[in-house]
mmCIF file of C-alpha atoms and ligand atoms in Angstrom:
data_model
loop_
_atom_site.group_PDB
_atom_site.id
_atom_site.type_symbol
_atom_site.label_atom_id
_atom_site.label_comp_id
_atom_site.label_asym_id
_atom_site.label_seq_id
_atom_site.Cartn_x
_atom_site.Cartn_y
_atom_site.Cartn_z
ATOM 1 C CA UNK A 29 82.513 117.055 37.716
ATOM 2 C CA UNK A 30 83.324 118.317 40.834
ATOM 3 C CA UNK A 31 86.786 119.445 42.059
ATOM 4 C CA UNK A 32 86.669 119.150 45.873
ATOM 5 C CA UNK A 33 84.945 116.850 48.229
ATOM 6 C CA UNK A 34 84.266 116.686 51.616
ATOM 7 C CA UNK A 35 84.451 113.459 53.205
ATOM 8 C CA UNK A 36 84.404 111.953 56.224
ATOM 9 C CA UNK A 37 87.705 111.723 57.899
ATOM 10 C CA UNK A 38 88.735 107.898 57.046
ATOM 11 C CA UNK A 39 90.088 105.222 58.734
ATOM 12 C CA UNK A 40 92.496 102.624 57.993
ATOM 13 C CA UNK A 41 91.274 99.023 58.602
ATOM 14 C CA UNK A 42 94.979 97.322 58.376
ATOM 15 C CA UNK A 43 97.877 98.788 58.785
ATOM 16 C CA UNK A 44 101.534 98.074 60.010
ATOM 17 C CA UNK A 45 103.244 100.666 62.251
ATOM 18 C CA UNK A 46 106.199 97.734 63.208
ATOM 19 C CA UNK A 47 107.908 99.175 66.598
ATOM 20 C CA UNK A 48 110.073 100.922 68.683
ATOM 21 C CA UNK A 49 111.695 103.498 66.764
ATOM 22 C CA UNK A 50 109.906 102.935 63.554
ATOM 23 C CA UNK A 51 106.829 104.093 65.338
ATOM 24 C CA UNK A 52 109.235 107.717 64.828
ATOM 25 C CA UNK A 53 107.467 107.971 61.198
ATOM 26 C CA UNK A 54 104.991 105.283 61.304
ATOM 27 C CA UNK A 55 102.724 106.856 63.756
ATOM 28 C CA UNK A 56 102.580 110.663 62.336
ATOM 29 C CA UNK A 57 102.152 109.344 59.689
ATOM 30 C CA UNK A 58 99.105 107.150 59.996
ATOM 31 C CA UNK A 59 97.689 109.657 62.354
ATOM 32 C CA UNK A 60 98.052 112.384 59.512
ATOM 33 C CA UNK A 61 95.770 110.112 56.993
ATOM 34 C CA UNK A 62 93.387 108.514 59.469
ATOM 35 C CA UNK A 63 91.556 109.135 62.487
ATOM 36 C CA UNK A 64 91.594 105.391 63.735
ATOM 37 C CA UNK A 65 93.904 102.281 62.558
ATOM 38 C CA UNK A 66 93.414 98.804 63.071
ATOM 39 C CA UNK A 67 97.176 98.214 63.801
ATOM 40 C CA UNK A 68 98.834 94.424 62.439
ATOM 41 C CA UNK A 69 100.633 92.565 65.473
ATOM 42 C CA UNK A 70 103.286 90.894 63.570
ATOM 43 C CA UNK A 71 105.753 92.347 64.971
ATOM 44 C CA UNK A 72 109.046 90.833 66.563
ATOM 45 C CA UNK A 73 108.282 89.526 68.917
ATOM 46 C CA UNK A 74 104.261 89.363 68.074
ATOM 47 C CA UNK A 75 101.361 91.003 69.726
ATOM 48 C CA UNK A 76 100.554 87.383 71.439
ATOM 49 C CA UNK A 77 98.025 88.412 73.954
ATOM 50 C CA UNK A 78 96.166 91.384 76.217
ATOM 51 C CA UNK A 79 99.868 92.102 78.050
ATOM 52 C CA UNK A 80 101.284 92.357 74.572
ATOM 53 C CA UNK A 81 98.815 94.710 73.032
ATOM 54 C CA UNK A 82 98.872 97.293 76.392
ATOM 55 C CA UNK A 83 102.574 97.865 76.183
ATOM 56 C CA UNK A 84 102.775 97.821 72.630
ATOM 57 C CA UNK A 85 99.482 100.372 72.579
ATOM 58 C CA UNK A 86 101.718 102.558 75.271
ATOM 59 C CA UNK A 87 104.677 102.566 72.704
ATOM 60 C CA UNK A 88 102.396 103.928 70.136
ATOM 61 C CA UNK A 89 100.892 106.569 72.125
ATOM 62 C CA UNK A 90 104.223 108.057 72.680
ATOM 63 C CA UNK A 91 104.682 108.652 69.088
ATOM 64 C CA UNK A 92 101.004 110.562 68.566
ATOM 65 C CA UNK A 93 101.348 114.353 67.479
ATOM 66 C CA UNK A 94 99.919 116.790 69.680
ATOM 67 C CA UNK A 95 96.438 117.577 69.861
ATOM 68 C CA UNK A 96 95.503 114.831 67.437
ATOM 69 C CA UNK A 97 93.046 111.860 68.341
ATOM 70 C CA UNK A 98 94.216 109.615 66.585
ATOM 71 C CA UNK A 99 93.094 106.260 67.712
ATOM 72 C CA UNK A 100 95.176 102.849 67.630
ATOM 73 C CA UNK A 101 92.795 99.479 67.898
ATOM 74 C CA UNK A 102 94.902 96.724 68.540
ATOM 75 C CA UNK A 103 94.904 93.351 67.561
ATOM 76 C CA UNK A 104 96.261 89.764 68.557
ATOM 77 C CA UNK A 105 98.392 87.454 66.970
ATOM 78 C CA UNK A 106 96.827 84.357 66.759
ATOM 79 C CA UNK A 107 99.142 81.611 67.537
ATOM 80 C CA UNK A 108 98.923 77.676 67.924
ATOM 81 C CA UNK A 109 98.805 78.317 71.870
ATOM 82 C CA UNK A 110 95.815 81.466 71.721
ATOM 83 C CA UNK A 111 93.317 79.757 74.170
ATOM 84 C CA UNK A 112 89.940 80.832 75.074
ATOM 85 C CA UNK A 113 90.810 82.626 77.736
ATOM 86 C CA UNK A 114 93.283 85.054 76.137
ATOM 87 C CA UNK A 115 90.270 85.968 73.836
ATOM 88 C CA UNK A 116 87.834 86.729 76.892
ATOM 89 C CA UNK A 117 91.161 88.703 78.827
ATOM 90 C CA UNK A 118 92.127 90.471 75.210
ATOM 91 C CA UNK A 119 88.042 91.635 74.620
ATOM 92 C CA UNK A 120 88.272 92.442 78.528
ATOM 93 C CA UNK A 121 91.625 94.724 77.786
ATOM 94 C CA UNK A 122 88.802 97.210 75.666
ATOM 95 C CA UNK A 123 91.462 98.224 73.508
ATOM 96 C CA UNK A 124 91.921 94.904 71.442
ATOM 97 C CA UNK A 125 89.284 95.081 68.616
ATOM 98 C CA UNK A 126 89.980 91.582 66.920
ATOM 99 C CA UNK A 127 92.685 89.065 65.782
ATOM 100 C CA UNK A 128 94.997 88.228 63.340
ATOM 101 C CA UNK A 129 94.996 84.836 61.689
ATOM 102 C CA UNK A 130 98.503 84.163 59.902
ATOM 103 C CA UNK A 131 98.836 80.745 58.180
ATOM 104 C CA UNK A 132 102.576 79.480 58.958
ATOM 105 C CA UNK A 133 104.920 80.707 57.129
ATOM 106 C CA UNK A 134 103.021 83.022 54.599
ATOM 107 C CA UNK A 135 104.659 86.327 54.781
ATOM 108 C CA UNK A 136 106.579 88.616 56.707
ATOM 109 C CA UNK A 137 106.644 87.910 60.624
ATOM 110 C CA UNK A 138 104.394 84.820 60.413
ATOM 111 C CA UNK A 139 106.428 81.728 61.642
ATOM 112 C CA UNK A 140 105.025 82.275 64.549
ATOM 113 C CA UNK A 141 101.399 81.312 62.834
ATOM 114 C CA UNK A 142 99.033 78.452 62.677
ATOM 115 C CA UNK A 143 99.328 75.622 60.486
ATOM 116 C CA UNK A 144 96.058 73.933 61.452
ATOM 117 C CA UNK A 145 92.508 75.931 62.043
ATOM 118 C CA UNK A 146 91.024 72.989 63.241
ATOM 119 C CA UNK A 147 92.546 72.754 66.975
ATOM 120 C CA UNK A 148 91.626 76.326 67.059
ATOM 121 C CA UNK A 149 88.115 76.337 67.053
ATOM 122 C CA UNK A 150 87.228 76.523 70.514
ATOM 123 C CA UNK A 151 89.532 80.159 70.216
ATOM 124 C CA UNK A 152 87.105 81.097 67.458
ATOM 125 C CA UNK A 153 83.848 79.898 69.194
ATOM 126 C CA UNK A 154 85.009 82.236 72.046
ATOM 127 C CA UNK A 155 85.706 85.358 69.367
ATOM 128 C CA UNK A 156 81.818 84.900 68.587
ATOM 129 C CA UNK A 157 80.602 85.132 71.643
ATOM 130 C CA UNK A 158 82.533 87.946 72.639
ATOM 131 C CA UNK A 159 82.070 89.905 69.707
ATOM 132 C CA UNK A 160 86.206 89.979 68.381
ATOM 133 C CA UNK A 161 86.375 89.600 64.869
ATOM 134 C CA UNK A 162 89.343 87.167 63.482
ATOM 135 C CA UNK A 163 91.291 89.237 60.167
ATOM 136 C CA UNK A 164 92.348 86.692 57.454
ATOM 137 C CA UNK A 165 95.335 86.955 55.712
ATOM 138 C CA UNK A 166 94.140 84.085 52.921
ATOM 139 C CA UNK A 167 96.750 82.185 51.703
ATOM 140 C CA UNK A 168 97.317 78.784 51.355
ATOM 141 C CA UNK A 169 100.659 78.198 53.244
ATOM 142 C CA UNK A 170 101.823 75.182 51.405
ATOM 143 C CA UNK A 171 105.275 76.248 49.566
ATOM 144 C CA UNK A 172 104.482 73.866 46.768
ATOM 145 C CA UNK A 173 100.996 75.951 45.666
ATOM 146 C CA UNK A 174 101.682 78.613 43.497
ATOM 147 C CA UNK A 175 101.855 81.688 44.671
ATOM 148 C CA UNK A 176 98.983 83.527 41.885
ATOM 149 C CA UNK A 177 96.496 80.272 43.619
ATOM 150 C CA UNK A 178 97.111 80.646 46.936
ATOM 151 C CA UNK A 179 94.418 82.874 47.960
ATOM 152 C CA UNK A 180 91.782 80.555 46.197
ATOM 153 C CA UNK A 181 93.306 77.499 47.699
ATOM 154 C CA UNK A 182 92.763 78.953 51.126
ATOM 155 C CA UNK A 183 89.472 80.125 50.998
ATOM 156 C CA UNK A 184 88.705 76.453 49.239
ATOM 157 C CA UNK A 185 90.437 74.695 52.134
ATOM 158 C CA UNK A 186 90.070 76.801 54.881
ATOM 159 C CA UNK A 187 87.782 79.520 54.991
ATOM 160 C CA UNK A 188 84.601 77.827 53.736
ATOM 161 C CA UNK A 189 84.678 75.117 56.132
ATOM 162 C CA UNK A 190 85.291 77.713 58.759
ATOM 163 C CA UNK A 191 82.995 79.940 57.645
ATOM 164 C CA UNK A 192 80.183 76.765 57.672
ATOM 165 C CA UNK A 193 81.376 75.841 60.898
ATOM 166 C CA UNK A 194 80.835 78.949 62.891
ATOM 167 C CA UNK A 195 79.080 81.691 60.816
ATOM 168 C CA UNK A 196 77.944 84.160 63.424
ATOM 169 C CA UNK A 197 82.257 84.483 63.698
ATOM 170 C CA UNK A 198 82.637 87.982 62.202
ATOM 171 C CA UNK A 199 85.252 87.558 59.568
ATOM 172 C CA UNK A 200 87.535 90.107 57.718
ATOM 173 C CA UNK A 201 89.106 88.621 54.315
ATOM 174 C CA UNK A 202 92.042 91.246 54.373
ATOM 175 C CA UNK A 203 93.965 92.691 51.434
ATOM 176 C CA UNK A 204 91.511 90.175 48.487
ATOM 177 C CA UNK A 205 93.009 90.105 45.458
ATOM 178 C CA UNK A 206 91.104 87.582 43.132
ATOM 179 C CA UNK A 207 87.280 87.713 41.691
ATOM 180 C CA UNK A 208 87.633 84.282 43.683
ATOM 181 C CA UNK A 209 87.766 86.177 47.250
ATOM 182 C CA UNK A 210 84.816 89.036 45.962
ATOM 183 C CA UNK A 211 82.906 86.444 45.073
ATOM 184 C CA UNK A 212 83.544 84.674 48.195
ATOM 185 C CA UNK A 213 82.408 87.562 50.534
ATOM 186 C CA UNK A 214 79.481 87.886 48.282
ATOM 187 C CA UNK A 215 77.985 84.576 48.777
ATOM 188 C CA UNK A 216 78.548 84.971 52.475
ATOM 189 C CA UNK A 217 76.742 86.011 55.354
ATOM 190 C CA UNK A 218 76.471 89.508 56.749
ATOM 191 C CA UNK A 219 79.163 88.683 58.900
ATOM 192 C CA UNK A 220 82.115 88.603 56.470
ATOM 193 C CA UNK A 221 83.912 91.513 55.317
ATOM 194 C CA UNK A 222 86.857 92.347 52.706
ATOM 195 C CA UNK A 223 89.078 95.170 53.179
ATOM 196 C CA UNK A 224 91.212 96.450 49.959
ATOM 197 C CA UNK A 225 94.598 97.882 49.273
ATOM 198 C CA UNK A 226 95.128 100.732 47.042
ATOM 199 C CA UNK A 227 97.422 98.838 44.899
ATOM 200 C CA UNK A 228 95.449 95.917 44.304
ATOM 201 C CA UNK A 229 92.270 98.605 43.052
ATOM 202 C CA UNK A 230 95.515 100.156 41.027
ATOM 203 C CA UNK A 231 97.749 97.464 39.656
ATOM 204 C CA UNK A 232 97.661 94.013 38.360
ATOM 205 C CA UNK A 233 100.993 91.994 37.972
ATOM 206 C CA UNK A 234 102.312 93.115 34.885
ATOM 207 C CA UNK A 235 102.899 96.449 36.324
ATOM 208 C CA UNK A 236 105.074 94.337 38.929
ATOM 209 C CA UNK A 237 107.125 92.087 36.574
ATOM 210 C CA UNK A 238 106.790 93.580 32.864
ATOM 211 C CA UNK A 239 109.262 96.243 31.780
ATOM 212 C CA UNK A 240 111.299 95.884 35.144
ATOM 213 C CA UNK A 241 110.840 94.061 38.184
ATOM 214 C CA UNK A 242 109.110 96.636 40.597
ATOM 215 C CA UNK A 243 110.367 95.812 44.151
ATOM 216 C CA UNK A 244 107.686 98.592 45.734
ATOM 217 C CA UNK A 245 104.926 97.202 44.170
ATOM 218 C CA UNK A 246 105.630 93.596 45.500
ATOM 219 C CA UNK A 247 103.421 92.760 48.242
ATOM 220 C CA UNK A 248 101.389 89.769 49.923
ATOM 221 C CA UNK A 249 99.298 88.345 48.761
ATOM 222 C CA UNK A 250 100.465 88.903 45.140
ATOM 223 C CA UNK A 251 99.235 91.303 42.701
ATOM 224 C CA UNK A 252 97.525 88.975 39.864
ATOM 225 C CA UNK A 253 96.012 88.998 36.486
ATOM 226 C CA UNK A 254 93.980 92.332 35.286
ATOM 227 C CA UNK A 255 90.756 90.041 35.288
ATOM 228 C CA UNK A 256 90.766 90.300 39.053
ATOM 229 C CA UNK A 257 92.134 93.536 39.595
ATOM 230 C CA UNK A 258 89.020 95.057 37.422
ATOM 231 C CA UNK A 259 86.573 92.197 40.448
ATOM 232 C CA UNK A 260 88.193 94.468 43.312
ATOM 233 C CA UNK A 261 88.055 97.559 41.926
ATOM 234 C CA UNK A 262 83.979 96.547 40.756
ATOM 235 C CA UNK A 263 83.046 95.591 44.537
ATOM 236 C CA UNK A 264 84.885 98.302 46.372
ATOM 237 C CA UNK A 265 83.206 100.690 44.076
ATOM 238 C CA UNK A 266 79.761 99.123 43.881
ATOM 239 C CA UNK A 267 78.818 100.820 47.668
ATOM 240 C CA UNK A 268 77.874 97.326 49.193
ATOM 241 C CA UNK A 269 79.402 97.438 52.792
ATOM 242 C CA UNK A 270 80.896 94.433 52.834
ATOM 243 C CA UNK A 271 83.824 95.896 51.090
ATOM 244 C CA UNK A 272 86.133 98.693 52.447
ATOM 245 C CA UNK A 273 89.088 100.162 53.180
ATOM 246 C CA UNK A 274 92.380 98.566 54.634
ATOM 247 C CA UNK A 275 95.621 99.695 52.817
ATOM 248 C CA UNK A 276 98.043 97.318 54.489
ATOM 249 C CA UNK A 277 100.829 99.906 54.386
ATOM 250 C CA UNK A 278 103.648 97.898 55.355
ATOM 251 C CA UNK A 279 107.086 99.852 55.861
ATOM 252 C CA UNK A 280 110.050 98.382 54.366
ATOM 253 C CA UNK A 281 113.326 100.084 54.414
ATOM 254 C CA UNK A 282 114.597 100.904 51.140
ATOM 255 C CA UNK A 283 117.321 98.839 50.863
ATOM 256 C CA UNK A 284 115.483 95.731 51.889
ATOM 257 C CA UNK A 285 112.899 96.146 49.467
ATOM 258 C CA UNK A 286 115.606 96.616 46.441
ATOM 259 C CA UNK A 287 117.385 93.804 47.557
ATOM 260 C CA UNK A 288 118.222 90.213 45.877
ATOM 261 C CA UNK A 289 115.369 88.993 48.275
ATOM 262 C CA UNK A 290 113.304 91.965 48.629
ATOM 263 C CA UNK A 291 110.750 92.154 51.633
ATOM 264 C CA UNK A 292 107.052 92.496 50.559
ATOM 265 C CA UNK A 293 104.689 95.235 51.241
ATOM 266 C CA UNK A 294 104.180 98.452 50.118
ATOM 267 C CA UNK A 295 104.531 101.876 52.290
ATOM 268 C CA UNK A 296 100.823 104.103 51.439
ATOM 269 C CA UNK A 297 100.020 105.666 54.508
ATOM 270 C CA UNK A 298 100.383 109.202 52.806
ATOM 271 C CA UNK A 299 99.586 108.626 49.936
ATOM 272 C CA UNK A 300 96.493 105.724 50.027
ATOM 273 C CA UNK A 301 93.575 108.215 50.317
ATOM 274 C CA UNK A 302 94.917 110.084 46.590
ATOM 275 C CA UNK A 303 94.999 106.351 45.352
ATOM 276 C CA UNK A 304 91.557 105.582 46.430
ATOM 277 C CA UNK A 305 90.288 108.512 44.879
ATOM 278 C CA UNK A 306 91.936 107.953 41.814
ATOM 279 C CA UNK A 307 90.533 104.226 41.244
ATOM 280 C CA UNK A 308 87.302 105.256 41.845
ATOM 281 C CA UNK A 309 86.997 108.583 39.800
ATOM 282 C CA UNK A 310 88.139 105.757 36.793
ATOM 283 C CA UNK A 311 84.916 104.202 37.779
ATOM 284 C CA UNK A 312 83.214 107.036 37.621
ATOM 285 C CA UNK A 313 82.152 106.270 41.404
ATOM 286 C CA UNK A 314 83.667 109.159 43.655
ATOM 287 C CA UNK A 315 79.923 109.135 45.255
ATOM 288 C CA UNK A 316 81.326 105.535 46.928
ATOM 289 C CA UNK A 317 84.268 107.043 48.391
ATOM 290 C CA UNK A 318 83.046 108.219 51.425
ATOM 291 C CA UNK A 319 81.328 105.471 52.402
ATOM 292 C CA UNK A 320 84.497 102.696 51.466
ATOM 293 C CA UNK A 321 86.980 105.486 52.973
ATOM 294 C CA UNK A 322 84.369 106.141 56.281
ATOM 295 C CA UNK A 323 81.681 104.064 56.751
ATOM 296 C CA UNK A 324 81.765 100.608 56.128
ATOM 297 C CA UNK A 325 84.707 99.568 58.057
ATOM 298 C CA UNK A 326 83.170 101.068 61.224
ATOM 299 C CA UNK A 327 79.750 99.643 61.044
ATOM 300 C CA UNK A 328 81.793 96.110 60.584
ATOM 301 C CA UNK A 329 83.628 96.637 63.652
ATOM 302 C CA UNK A 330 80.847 98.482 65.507
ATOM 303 C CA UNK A 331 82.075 101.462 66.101
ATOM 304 C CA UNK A 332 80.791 105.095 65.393
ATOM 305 C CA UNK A 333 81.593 106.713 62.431
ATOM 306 C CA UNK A 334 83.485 109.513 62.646
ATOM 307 C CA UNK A 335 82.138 113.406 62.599
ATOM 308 C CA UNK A 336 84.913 114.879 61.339
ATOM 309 C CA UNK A 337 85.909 115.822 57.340
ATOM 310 C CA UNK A 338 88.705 115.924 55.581
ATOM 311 C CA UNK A 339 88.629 117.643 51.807
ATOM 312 C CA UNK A 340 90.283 116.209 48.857
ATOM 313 C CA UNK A 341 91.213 118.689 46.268
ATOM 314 C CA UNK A 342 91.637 117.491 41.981
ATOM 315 C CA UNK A 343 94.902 118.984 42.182
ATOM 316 C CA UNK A 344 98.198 117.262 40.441
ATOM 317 C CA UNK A 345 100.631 116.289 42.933
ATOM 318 C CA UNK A 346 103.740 114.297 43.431
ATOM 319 C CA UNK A 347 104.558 112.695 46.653
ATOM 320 C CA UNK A 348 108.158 112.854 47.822
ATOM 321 C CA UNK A 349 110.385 110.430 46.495
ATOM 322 C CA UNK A 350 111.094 108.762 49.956
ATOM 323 C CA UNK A 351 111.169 109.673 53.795
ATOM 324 C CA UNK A 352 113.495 109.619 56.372
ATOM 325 C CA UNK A 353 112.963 105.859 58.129
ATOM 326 C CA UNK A 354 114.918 104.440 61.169
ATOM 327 C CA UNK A 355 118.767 105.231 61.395
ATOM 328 C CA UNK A 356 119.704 106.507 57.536
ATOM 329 C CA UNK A 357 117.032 104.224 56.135
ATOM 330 C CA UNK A 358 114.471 105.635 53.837
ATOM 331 C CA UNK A 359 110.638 104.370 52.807
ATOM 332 C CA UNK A 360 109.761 104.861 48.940
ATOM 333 C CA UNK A 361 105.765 105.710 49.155
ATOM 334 C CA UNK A 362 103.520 104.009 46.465
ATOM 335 C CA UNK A 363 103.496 106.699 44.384
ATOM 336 C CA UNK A 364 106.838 107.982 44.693
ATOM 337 C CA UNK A 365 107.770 109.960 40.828
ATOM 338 C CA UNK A 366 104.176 109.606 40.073
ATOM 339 C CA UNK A 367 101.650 112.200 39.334
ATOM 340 C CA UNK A 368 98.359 111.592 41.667
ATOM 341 C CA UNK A 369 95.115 113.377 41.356
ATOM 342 C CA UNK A 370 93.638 113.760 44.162
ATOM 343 C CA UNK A 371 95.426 115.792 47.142
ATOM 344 C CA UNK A 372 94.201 116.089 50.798
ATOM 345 C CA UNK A 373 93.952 119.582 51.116
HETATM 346 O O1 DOR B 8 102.998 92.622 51.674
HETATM 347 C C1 DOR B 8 102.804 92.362 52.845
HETATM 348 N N1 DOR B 8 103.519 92.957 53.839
HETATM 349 N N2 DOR B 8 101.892 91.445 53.157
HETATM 350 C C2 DOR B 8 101.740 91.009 54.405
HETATM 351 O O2 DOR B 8 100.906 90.170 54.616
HETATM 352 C C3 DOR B 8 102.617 91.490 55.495
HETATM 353 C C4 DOR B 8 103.144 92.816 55.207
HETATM 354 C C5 DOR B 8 104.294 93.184 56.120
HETATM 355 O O3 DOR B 8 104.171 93.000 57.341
HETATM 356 O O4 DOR B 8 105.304 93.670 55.615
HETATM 357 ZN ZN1 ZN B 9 99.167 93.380 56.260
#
């Protein structure tokens, strides 16, 4: 078994850099793991159209370390009021690469969302003719469905008859976390995609709520039963390129996330790529990396893949148990106290 590899350098197909002067830490950060980000546009206020996404892009730029070219894509919030012509002026912008559909009320930052995707097909008709692909955050947003069926319910409810209705609309089921949502993307056309977190490929929800309640391993949608973690980790790892990489790091201070109401989402940016590796050495499937880590997501989106490498060394390492966030505010990584295998060299 080998002890190095040389990969191409990854990108990140969801991620959450929040703003102003969380972008501090967000952005090195990012820019240290991946060469381009898909960046998440609820924010407060959200990313609501091509004005939006330009001086939220310039914010970011700021924050890049020198010499690297690191590459924000931006996205849009969809909202009840996204029209037609926001899509055509967002595509227009060049540096929007798709939008984000938030049902009401599901997790952080999405009141602003939509409750009903029926008064928003004409939006989505536009998105496939222009070519913007719409990012799913599937869950049910009715309060009374419980939270382990959510993501079923939705893609029962919502995403098949949207799916039927328009299926040349390039689709990315982000962050799956049942055999329901692999199987979904599997029995759907070529346009429909999945991206995965590292801690749904790592954990299932006893290692959130047995022994302890974990607050940095709660995130959105859930972590569920081991039946569907071992679904995820079986398509990411089984090299069909509908599947790939998206870690939704989500940055939570500290004392939010330990909190009598914690905040969801879990801070990998530094650490996702060791994860990755990790899950799929357990598979015995470290030849799939590359292309999960590299490829796939790119082809999806249309865009090259990148020519640069990045080598990941079998080498124990523990990542720091927190960094510096905001105004004394601290992030816990996933991994934080953990032994990981695999270190970028
Ligand atoms: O855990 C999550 N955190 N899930 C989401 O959908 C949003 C994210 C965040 O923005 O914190
Ligand atoms: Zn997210």
């Amino acid at each position: 078994m080998s002890n190095q590899m040389t990969i191409t350098f990854p990108d990140d197909w969801h991620i959450h850099l929040r703003d102003n002067d969380a972008l501090k830490t967000t952005v090195p950060h990012a820019a240290q793991s991946f060469k381009r980000v898909i960046v998440m546009p609820n924010t407060t206020p959200p990313v609501k159209n091509r004005q939006d996404a330009e001086a939220y892009y310039a914010r970011i730029q700021k924050h890049i370390p020198e010499g690297s070219d690191f590459q924000p894509l931006m996205t849009l919030y969809l909202t009840p009021d996204t029209t037609p012509e926001i899509i055509e002026d967002a595509k227009a912008s060049g540096i929007v690469h798709a939008v984000k559909l938030y049902p009401a009320g599901v997790t952080t930052n999405s009141t602003a969302g939509v409750s009903s995707l029926k008064n928003l097909y004409p939006v989505f008709e536009k998105m496939a003719e222009v070519g913007l692909p719409l990012l799913i955050h599937g869950e049910a947003s009715d309060p009374e469905i419980d939270i382990f069926d959510r993501e079923l319910t939705f893609i029962e409810q919502e995403l098949k008859p949207l799916h039927a209705a328009i299926p040349t609309l390039r689709i990315v089921l982000e962050h799956i976390t049942t055999k329901d949502a692999v199987e979904f993307v599997l029995g759907a056309n070529d346009n429909v995609g999945a991206t995965l977190t590292p801690q749904h490929l790592l954990f299932n929800r006893n290692s959130l709520l047995s022994g302890g309640i974990k607050p940095h391993l709660y995130c959105l949608p859930i972590l569920k039963r081991e039946i569907h973690r071992q679904a995820l980790i079986k398509a990411a790892t089984s090299g069909n390129p509908k599947f790939f990489i998206g870690t939704d790091s989500a940055p939570h201070a500290q004392s939010a996330k330990e909190s009598s109401c914690g905040c969801a989402g879990c801070y990998s940016a530094l650490t996702a790529i060791s994860h990755y590796a990790e899950a799929f050495e357990r598979m015995n499937a470290l030849d799939k990396l590359e292309a999960f880590l590299g490829h796939y997501g790119a082809d999806f989106y249309g865009l090259p893949r990148n020519t640069e490498t990045i080598t990941l060394v079998r080498e124990d390492w523990t990542p720091p148990d927190s960094y510096p966030y905001l105004e004394n505010e601290h992030l816990i990584p996933l991994g934080a106290k953990q032994v990981l295998k695999w270190k970028v060299k």
